[in-house]
Short mmCIF file of C-alpha atoms in Angstrom, two decimals:
data_model
loop_
_atom_site.label_atom_id
_atom_site.label_comp_id
_atom_site.label_asym_id
_atom_site.label_seq_id
_atom_site.Cartn_x
_atom_site.Cartn_y
_atom_site.Cartn_z
CA MET A 129 23.31 8.30 0.31
CA THR A 130 21.14 5.20 -0.06
CA ALA A 131 17.54 6.17 -0.74
CA ALA A 132 14.48 4.09 -1.55
CA ARG A 133 14.01 3.71 -5.29
CA VAL A 134 10.98 3.60 -7.55
CA ASP A 135 10.15 -0.01 -8.39
CA ARG A 136 7.23 -2.21 -9.39
CA SER A 137 5.56 -1.65 -6.02
CA HIS A 138 4.81 1.92 -7.14
CA ALA A 139 3.24 1.00 -10.49
CA ALA A 140 0.12 3.10 -11.01
CA GLY A 141 -1.75 0.23 -12.63
CA ARG A 142 -1.29 -2.15 -9.74
CA ARG A 143 -4.59 -3.38 -8.25
CA SER A 144 -5.57 -5.10 -5.01
CA TRP A 145 -8.20 -7.68 -4.09
CA VAL A 146 -9.08 -5.51 -1.09
CA GLU A 147 -12.32 -3.66 -1.62
CA ALA A 148 -11.99 0.13 -1.64
CA ALA A 149 -8.20 0.02 -2.10
CA ASP A 150 -8.17 0.72 -5.83
CA GLY A 151 -8.39 4.45 -6.37
CA HIS A 152 -8.40 5.15 -2.65
CA PRO A 153 -7.15 8.76 -2.24
CA GLU A 154 -4.86 7.86 0.66
CA PHE A 155 -4.30 4.14 1.14
CA PRO A 156 -4.02 2.33 -2.20
CA ILE A 157 -1.77 -0.69 -2.51
CA GLN A 158 1.08 1.63 -3.57
CA ASN A 159 1.20 3.18 -0.07
CA LEU A 160 0.81 0.66 2.78
CA PRO A 161 1.66 2.96 5.69
CA VAL A 162 2.27 1.31 9.04
CA GLY A 163 0.68 1.94 12.40
CA VAL A 164 -0.31 0.29 15.66
CA PHE A 165 -3.87 -0.88 16.29
CA HIS A 166 -5.97 -2.72 18.84
CA LEU A 167 -9.47 -4.16 18.83
CA GLY A 168 -11.65 -3.19 21.76
CA ASP A 169 -12.89 -6.75 22.35
CA ASP A 170 -9.54 -8.35 21.47
CA GLU A 171 -7.56 -10.04 24.21
CA ASP A 172 -4.40 -9.86 22.12
CA GLU A 173 -1.87 -7.09 22.66
CA PRO A 174 -1.75 -4.10 20.29
CA ARG A 175 0.19 -4.89 17.13
CA VAL A 176 1.42 -3.43 13.88
CA GLY A 177 -0.64 -3.26 10.71
CA MET A 178 -0.67 -1.62 7.29
CA ALA A 179 -3.48 0.60 6.04
CA ILE A 180 -5.01 -0.66 2.79
CA GLY A 181 -8.20 1.03 1.56
CA ASP A 182 -10.55 1.23 4.54
CA SER A 183 -8.97 -1.84 6.17
CA ILE A 184 -5.84 -2.79 8.08
CA LEU A 185 -3.62 -5.69 7.09
CA ASP A 186 -2.80 -7.49 10.34
CA LEU A 187 0.91 -8.16 9.86
CA VAL A 188 1.09 -10.51 12.84
CA ALA A 189 -1.75 -12.64 11.48
CA ALA A 190 -0.10 -12.68 8.04
CA HIS A 191 3.20 -13.73 9.63
CA ASP A 192 1.56 -16.49 11.67
CA ALA A 193 -0.09 -17.79 8.50
CA GLY A 194 3.31 -18.11 6.85
CA TYR A 195 2.98 -15.42 4.17
CA PHE A 196 6.39 -13.81 4.73
CA GLY A 197 9.87 -15.11 4.12
CA GLY A 198 13.48 -14.00 4.49
CA LEU A 199 14.00 -10.46 5.70
CA ALA A 200 10.26 -9.80 5.58
CA GLU A 201 9.62 -12.67 7.99
CA ARG A 202 12.04 -11.15 10.48
CA ALA A 203 10.41 -7.74 10.00
CA ALA A 204 6.94 -9.22 10.54
CA GLU A 205 8.12 -10.83 13.77
CA ALA A 206 8.99 -7.35 15.01
CA CYS A 207 5.39 -6.29 14.37
CA ALA A 208 4.10 -8.32 17.33
CA ALA A 209 4.65 -5.29 19.54
CA PRO A 210 2.62 -2.30 20.77
CA ALA A 211 4.92 0.12 18.94
CA LEU A 212 6.95 0.37 15.73
CA ASN A 213 10.31 0.71 17.49
CA HIS A 214 11.44 -2.88 16.94
CA LEU A 215 10.61 -2.69 13.24
CA MET A 216 12.30 0.72 12.95
CA ALA A 217 15.48 -0.66 14.52
CA LEU A 218 15.93 -3.34 11.85
CA GLY A 219 16.85 -1.07 8.95
CA GLN A 220 15.80 -0.34 5.41
CA PRO A 221 16.39 -3.79 3.82
CA TYR A 222 13.90 -5.28 6.27
CA TRP A 223 11.34 -2.47 5.85
CA SER A 224 11.55 -2.75 2.06
CA ALA A 225 11.17 -6.53 2.08
CA LEU A 226 8.13 -6.36 4.34
CA ARG A 227 6.40 -3.76 2.20
CA GLU A 228 7.21 -5.61 -1.01
CA GLN A 229 5.91 -8.97 0.23
CA ALA A 230 2.84 -7.38 1.83
CA ALA A 231 2.03 -5.72 -1.50
CA ASP A 232 2.43 -9.06 -3.30
CA LEU A 233 0.07 -10.66 -0.77
CA LEU A 234 -2.52 -7.91 -1.32
CA ASP A 235 -2.13 -7.82 -5.10
CA ALA A 236 -5.14 -8.68 -7.22
CA GLY A 237 -3.13 -11.51 -8.76
CA SER A 238 -1.98 -12.91 -5.43
CA ALA A 239 -1.74 -16.71 -5.42
CA ALA A 240 -2.74 -16.73 -1.75
CA TYR A 241 -5.98 -14.91 -2.58
CA ARG A 242 -6.61 -17.07 -5.63
CA ASP A 243 -6.36 -20.15 -3.40
CA ASN A 244 -8.48 -18.60 -0.65
CA PRO A 245 -10.93 -15.87 -1.73
CA ARG A 246 -11.90 -15.40 1.94
CA LEU A 247 -8.34 -14.46 2.87
CA GLY A 248 -9.50 -11.06 4.03
CA ASP A 249 -11.60 -12.62 6.80
CA ARG A 250 -8.38 -13.81 8.40
CA LEU A 251 -5.97 -10.98 7.64
CA LEU A 252 -7.98 -7.74 7.43
CA VAL A 253 -9.47 -5.57 10.14
CA PRO A 254 -11.91 -2.75 9.27
CA GLN A 255 -10.33 0.55 10.23
CA ASP A 256 -13.55 1.79 11.79
CA GLU A 257 -13.52 -1.16 14.19
CA ALA A 258 -9.94 -0.68 15.33
CA GLU A 259 -8.47 1.62 17.94
CA LEU A 260 -5.36 3.27 16.57
CA LEU A 261 -2.50 4.07 18.94
CA LEU A 262 0.60 6.25 18.83
CA PRO A 263 2.86 4.62 16.24
CA ALA A 264 6.03 4.55 18.35
CA GLN A 265 7.36 4.93 21.85
CA VAL A 266 9.15 8.21 21.27
CA GLY A 267 12.14 8.62 23.55
CA ASP A 268 13.14 12.04 22.23
CA TYR A 269 11.42 14.66 20.12
CA THR A 270 13.13 17.52 18.30
CA ASP A 271 11.40 20.37 16.50
CA PHE A 272 13.19 22.13 13.67
CA TYR A 273 12.53 25.52 12.06
CA ALA A 274 13.16 24.45 8.49
CA SER A 275 10.78 26.69 6.52
CA VAL A 276 12.53 29.85 5.40
CA HIS A 277 9.17 31.38 4.48
CA HIS A 278 7.80 30.79 7.97
CA ALA A 279 11.00 32.04 9.61
CA THR A 280 10.96 35.16 7.43
CA ASN A 281 7.31 35.92 8.16
CA VAL A 282 7.69 35.48 11.91
CA GLY A 283 10.94 37.43 11.93
CA SER A 284 9.26 40.27 10.04
CA MET A 285 6.71 40.68 12.84
CA PHE A 286 9.33 41.08 15.54
CA ARG A 287 12.38 42.33 13.59
CA PRO A 288 11.09 44.09 10.45
CA ASP A 289 14.55 45.31 9.49
CA ASN A 290 16.26 41.96 10.10
CA PRO A 291 13.75 39.07 9.76
CA LEU A 292 16.30 36.24 9.58
CA LEU A 293 19.06 35.96 12.13
CA PRO A 294 22.57 35.47 10.70
CA ASN A 295 22.70 31.74 11.42
CA TYR A 296 19.48 30.72 9.67
CA LYS A 297 20.86 29.97 6.20
CA TRP A 298 23.92 28.22 7.58
CA ILE A 299 22.51 25.84 10.14
CA PRO A 300 19.28 23.84 10.61
CA ILE A 301 17.74 25.55 13.63
CA GLY A 302 15.93 23.35 16.16
CA TYR A 303 15.16 22.77 19.80
CA HIS A 304 14.45 19.73 21.94
CA GLY A 305 10.73 19.26 22.54
CA ARG A 306 8.81 17.20 25.06
CA ALA A 307 8.17 13.57 24.08
CA SER A 308 5.87 12.86 27.05
CA SER A 309 3.15 15.16 25.71
CA LEU A 310 2.93 13.65 22.23
CA VAL A 311 -0.68 12.61 21.69
CA LEU A 312 -2.60 10.74 19.02
CA SER A 313 -4.86 12.41 16.49
CA GLY A 314 -8.30 12.93 17.99
CA THR A 315 -7.06 13.57 21.53
CA PRO A 316 -8.66 16.76 22.96
CA VAL A 317 -6.14 19.52 23.66
CA ARG A 318 -6.59 21.48 26.87
CA ARG A 319 -5.83 25.17 26.66
CA PRO A 320 -2.57 25.70 28.54
CA GLN A 321 -1.96 28.15 31.34
CA GLY A 322 1.18 30.15 31.82
CA GLN A 323 2.73 33.53 32.36
CA THR A 324 1.97 36.26 29.87
CA LYS A 325 2.98 39.88 29.79
CA ALA A 326 1.34 42.84 28.06
CA GLY A 327 3.19 46.12 27.68
CA ASP A 328 4.73 47.56 30.82
CA ALA A 329 2.36 45.75 33.18
CA PRO A 330 3.72 42.96 35.38
CA PRO A 331 3.25 39.39 34.07
CA VAL A 332 0.11 37.48 35.01
CA PHE A 333 -0.65 33.76 35.19
CA GLY A 334 -3.67 32.39 33.37
CA PRO A 335 -4.97 30.62 30.25
CA SER A 336 -3.30 31.37 26.93
CA ARG A 337 -5.35 33.74 24.76
CA SER A 338 -3.17 33.27 21.68
CA LEU A 339 -3.37 29.52 21.12
CA ASP A 340 -2.18 28.41 17.70
CA TYR A 341 -1.57 25.31 15.60
CA GLU A 342 1.53 24.56 13.54
CA MET A 343 1.27 22.47 10.37
CA GLU A 344 4.34 20.22 10.39
CA VAL A 345 5.60 16.91 9.08
CA GLY A 346 7.36 14.55 11.46
CA CYS A 347 10.13 12.10 10.60
CA PHE A 348 10.73 8.90 12.55
CA VAL A 349 14.28 7.65 13.05
CA GLY A 350 15.14 4.04 12.22
CA PRO A 351 18.45 2.54 13.34
CA GLY A 352 20.14 4.79 15.84
CA ASN A 353 23.77 5.86 16.19
CA PRO A 354 26.11 5.34 19.15
CA LEU A 355 26.81 8.28 21.40
CA GLY A 356 29.75 10.25 20.02
CA THR A 357 29.34 8.89 16.46
CA PRO A 358 27.88 11.37 13.95
CA VAL A 359 25.81 10.13 11.01
CA PRO A 360 27.28 11.55 7.80
CA LEU A 361 24.87 12.91 5.22
CA ASP A 362 25.77 10.03 2.91
CA GLN A 363 24.27 7.62 5.46
CA ALA A 364 21.40 9.71 6.75
CA GLU A 365 18.75 8.47 4.31
CA GLU A 366 19.09 4.87 5.49
CA ARG A 367 18.23 6.04 9.03
CA LEU A 368 14.93 7.65 7.95
CA PHE A 369 11.95 5.34 8.47
CA GLY A 370 8.92 7.39 7.47
CA LEU A 371 6.80 10.50 7.83
CA CYS A 372 3.65 11.44 9.71
CA LEU A 373 1.66 14.63 10.20
CA VAL A 374 2.35 16.78 13.25
CA ASN A 375 0.44 19.62 14.89
CA ASP A 376 2.87 21.25 17.29
CA TRP A 377 0.37 23.39 19.19
CA SER A 378 1.78 26.72 20.39
CA ALA A 379 0.74 29.27 22.99
CA ARG A 380 2.08 32.40 21.32
CA ASP A 381 1.52 34.77 24.25
CA ILE A 382 3.29 32.45 26.69
CA GLN A 383 6.10 31.90 24.23
CA SER A 384 6.73 35.60 23.59
CA TRP A 385 7.40 36.16 27.29
CA GLU A 386 9.38 33.02 28.10
CA TYR A 387 11.49 32.27 25.03
CA GLN A 388 14.40 34.63 25.63
CA PRO A 389 17.18 33.67 26.06
CA LEU A 390 16.77 29.87 25.85
CA GLY A 391 13.86 29.37 23.44
CA PRO A 392 10.46 27.62 23.65
CA PHE A 393 9.46 25.86 26.86
CA LEU A 394 5.95 25.69 28.37
CA ALA A 395 4.43 27.34 25.30
CA LYS A 396 5.13 24.19 23.30
CA SER A 397 5.32 21.29 25.76
CA PHE A 398 1.62 20.95 26.65
CA ALA A 399 0.61 18.92 23.55
CA THR A 400 1.89 17.82 20.15
CA THR A 401 -0.55 15.83 18.01
CA LEU A 402 0.59 13.03 15.65
CA SER A 403 -1.30 11.24 12.90
CA PRO A 404 -1.47 7.45 13.46
CA TRP A 405 -0.13 6.23 10.11
CA VAL A 406 3.54 6.45 9.15
CA VAL A 407 4.18 6.64 5.41
CA THR A 408 7.49 4.92 4.74
CA PHE A 409 10.25 6.42 2.65
CA ASP A 410 9.87 3.37 0.38
CA ALA A 411 6.33 4.51 -0.46
CA LEU A 412 7.56 8.09 -0.90
CA ALA A 413 10.19 7.21 -3.50
CA PRO A 414 8.21 8.55 -6.51
CA PHE A 415 7.72 11.88 -4.75
CA ARG A 416 11.31 12.77 -3.98
CA VAL A 417 12.39 16.13 -5.38
CA PRO A 418 15.54 18.26 -5.39
CA ALA A 419 16.50 20.06 -2.23
CA PHE A 420 15.31 23.66 -1.89
CA SER A 421 16.69 25.86 -4.66
CA ARG A 422 18.57 28.55 -2.80
CA PRO A 423 18.33 32.05 -4.22
CA SER A 424 21.42 33.69 -5.62
CA GLY A 425 23.43 35.11 -2.77
CA ASP A 426 22.45 32.48 -0.21
CA PRO A 427 25.40 30.51 1.14
CA ALA A 428 25.92 26.94 -0.01
CA PRO A 429 25.52 24.40 2.81
CA LEU A 430 28.74 23.50 4.57
CA PRO A 431 30.32 20.27 3.27
CA TYR A 432 28.89 18.05 6.03
CA LEU A 433 25.38 19.16 4.94
CA ASP A 434 25.88 18.88 1.21
CA ASN A 435 26.27 16.18 -1.42
CA GLU A 436 25.06 15.54 -4.95
CA ALA A 437 22.40 13.02 -3.95
CA ASN A 438 20.79 15.39 -1.47
CA ARG A 439 20.82 18.23 -3.97
CA ALA A 440 19.20 16.00 -6.60
CA ALA A 441 16.49 14.28 -4.51
CA GLY A 442 16.75 15.19 -0.82
CA GLY A 443 13.34 16.85 -0.68
CA VAL A 444 9.90 15.23 -0.37
CA ASP A 445 6.91 16.73 -2.17
CA VAL A 446 4.10 16.35 0.36
CA THR A 447 1.10 18.67 0.08
CA VAL A 448 -0.18 19.67 3.52
CA GLU A 449 -3.54 21.23 4.27
CA VAL A 450 -5.18 22.77 7.33
CA ARG A 451 -8.92 23.06 7.88
CA LEU A 452 -10.80 24.57 10.82
CA SER A 453 -14.29 24.17 12.22
CA SER A 454 -15.73 26.05 15.18
CA ALA A 455 -18.24 24.51 17.57
CA ARG A 456 -20.92 26.72 16.02
CA MET A 457 -20.00 25.52 12.52
CA ARG A 458 -20.37 21.91 13.58
CA ASP A 459 -23.69 22.63 15.29
CA GLN A 460 -24.94 24.14 12.02
CA GLY A 461 -23.59 21.31 9.88
CA ILE A 462 -21.07 23.54 8.12
CA ALA A 463 -18.02 21.72 6.77
CA PRO A 464 -14.55 22.75 7.99
CA VAL A 465 -13.05 25.63 6.02
CA ARG A 466 -9.63 25.37 4.44
CA LEU A 467 -7.16 27.81 5.95
CA SER A 468 -3.99 26.94 4.07
CA GLN A 469 -2.26 24.54 1.72
CA GLY A 470 1.53 24.25 1.56
CA ARG A 471 4.31 21.96 0.37
CA MET A 472 7.01 20.16 2.29
CA ALA A 473 9.19 20.69 -0.79
CA ASP A 474 9.44 24.36 0.22
CA LEU A 475 11.54 23.53 3.30
CA TYR A 476 14.99 25.11 3.31
CA TRP A 477 16.54 21.98 4.82
CA THR A 478 15.89 18.32 3.88
CA PRO A 479 15.16 15.50 6.35
CA ALA A 480 18.60 14.00 5.73
CA GLN A 481 20.27 17.34 6.46
CA MET A 482 18.29 17.66 9.68
CA LEU A 483 19.34 14.20 10.83
CA ALA A 484 22.98 14.69 9.84
CA HIS A 485 23.12 18.01 11.67
CA HIS A 486 21.32 16.60 14.71
CA THR A 487 24.02 13.95 15.13
CA SER A 488 26.97 16.07 13.99
CA ASN A 489 28.05 16.77 17.57
CA GLY A 490 27.84 13.08 18.46
CA CYS A 491 24.25 13.20 19.74
CA ASN A 492 22.82 9.69 19.72
CA LEU A 493 19.41 9.07 18.18
CA ASN A 494 17.42 5.93 18.92
CA PRO A 495 14.85 3.93 16.93
CA GLY A 496 11.49 5.66 17.24
CA ASP A 497 12.89 9.11 17.97
CA LEU A 498 10.97 11.84 16.19
CA PHE A 499 11.99 15.12 14.66
CA ALA A 500 9.59 17.55 13.03
CA SER A 501 10.01 20.08 10.25
CA GLY A 502 8.69 23.12 12.04
CA THR A 503 5.78 25.05 10.56
CA ILE A 504 5.54 24.47 6.80
CA SER A 505 4.77 27.70 4.96
CA GLY A 506 5.19 28.74 1.35
CA PRO A 507 5.75 32.07 -0.37
CA GLY A 508 2.06 33.03 -0.56
CA LYS A 509 -0.47 33.84 2.16
CA GLU A 510 -2.57 30.83 1.17
CA SER A 511 0.30 28.56 2.20
CA ARG A 512 1.00 29.95 5.65
CA GLY A 513 0.95 27.07 8.10
CA CYS A 514 -0.20 28.75 11.34
CA LEU A 515 -2.56 31.46 12.54
CA LEU A 516 0.30 33.65 13.70
CA GLU A 517 1.18 34.13 10.02
CA LEU A 518 -2.32 33.95 8.54
CA THR A 519 -3.67 36.68 10.82
CA TRP A 520 -0.34 38.49 11.01
CA ARG A 521 -0.17 38.27 14.78
CA GLY A 522 -3.90 38.95 15.06
CA ALA A 523 -3.95 42.14 12.98
CA GLU A 524 -5.86 40.47 10.11
CA PRO A 525 -8.55 38.21 11.65
CA LEU A 526 -10.03 35.35 9.64
CA ALA A 527 -13.75 35.33 8.83
CA LEU A 528 -15.63 32.05 9.32
CA PRO A 529 -18.90 31.11 7.51
CA THR A 530 -20.91 31.65 10.71
CA GLY A 531 -19.84 35.29 10.98
CA GLU A 532 -17.31 34.44 13.67
CA SER A 533 -13.76 35.74 13.37
CA ARG A 534 -10.49 34.25 14.52
CA LYS A 535 -7.19 35.80 15.49
CA PHE A 536 -6.19 32.66 17.37
CA LEU A 537 -7.97 29.46 18.42
CA GLU A 538 -11.05 29.54 20.63
CA ASP A 539 -12.40 26.75 22.82
CA GLY A 540 -14.36 24.28 20.72
CA ASP A 541 -12.30 24.91 17.58
CA GLU A 542 -11.21 21.76 15.76
CA VAL A 543 -8.09 21.78 13.62
CA VAL A 544 -7.88 19.07 10.93
CA MET A 545 -4.65 18.50 9.02
CA ARG A 546 -4.17 16.24 6.01
CA GLY A 547 -1.28 15.43 3.72
CA TRP A 548 -0.85 13.67 0.40
CA CYS A 549 1.53 13.12 -2.52
CA GLU A 550 0.57 13.34 -6.18
CA ARG A 551 2.62 13.01 -9.34
CA GLU A 552 1.61 12.23 -12.90
CA GLY A 553 2.12 8.57 -13.68
CA PHE A 554 1.80 7.41 -10.07
CA ALA A 555 -1.01 6.67 -7.65
CA ARG A 556 -1.88 9.35 -5.13
CA ILE A 557 -1.01 8.39 -1.56
CA GLY A 558 -2.02 10.06 1.70
CA PHE A 559 -1.31 10.31 5.40
CA GLY A 560 -4.77 10.22 6.94
CA GLU A 561 -5.81 12.86 9.45
CA CYS A 562 -4.17 14.75 12.27
CA ARG A 563 -6.95 16.41 14.24
CA GLY A 564 -7.62 17.91 17.63
CA VAL A 565 -10.31 19.93 19.43
CA VAL A 566 -9.37 22.75 21.79
CA GLY A 567 -10.91 22.59 25.25
CA GLY A 568 -10.93 24.96 28.20
#
């Protein structure tokens, strides 16, 4: 399994000539996540850039100025597009070369900057002046159920004597979501309507009253695989491009009525919010951790889902956080309150295992396809990644600073998700925001 390795690009002491990059909590030179941006008064097409401090490195402008060579030049050519798909299709050697040469260009000791101290005027765009777009044209979206803590909590509500179904610890559980309703962070989310059923009364059609968020991490696929050709676990890492934050909004009351026997449908397909920046697996190399340590008595993964490399460093240690503000809180100038903080490292299955299993039947994935982790929850209440768990299906409402309470989301509520990686000896890197306001 070929994974990105820690190298000089991750050095904690590395500095950039870009103002605000050094010590930036999310976008220092050690990160350089990629995304798609557009300028409102710009006649050019949307294109790919890298976040650095509070700016964006315009990769097309840097390419046109001749700052890339070899594989990085080819990768930069693919950035003259309104989506990351072409770059994703090239493969890890190209991604790594582009990030390495971009970091050298942005380095405080860069010869290009030494020769032209006004280099930023040509290559940088202030983030607050750019319109960010969805990072990729997602052909297919799959949602997994990879947190054993989340699965156990939810199972306990409905099956107290048997929280986990027999297949959970043997197979990465997932379902195919709806790619057409993926939306960018900041897009308002309209409360969905659907059928709900209470007790013995007939079902009714109307707005969901149990609207929820789900704190997830999404993984973008790089080079695809031909139909009928599985991707073995040993090769899965080289197909993983990068991670973003995902809020897979859920209408719990609609879901509880519709999901048997085929699983989620309208309760999940109305909106899924993505953060705009994709943190590459190259940038994540210092934050790789062993796969989930299975308790004694749990089955070992079947051979096609197991190898030494995945056991040693298949996990990714991303801290994820959810904050909430009501309309009344914002009117009163009250900051969003933190609801939970969890870790991607607590997932029962690794990204490589998810991809290997997804393709094990010959299913073909394409560049830009997205799969998400499912709700990320940890062992404690403070790490539960959705309101269904935090309020225990509404039985334990949350108290907000205004005196309001929440079992589920109300109109005007804004959910803000963030993610970051920290490890001693390395610079902290982040993912930006994944936010959305609920409307009627």
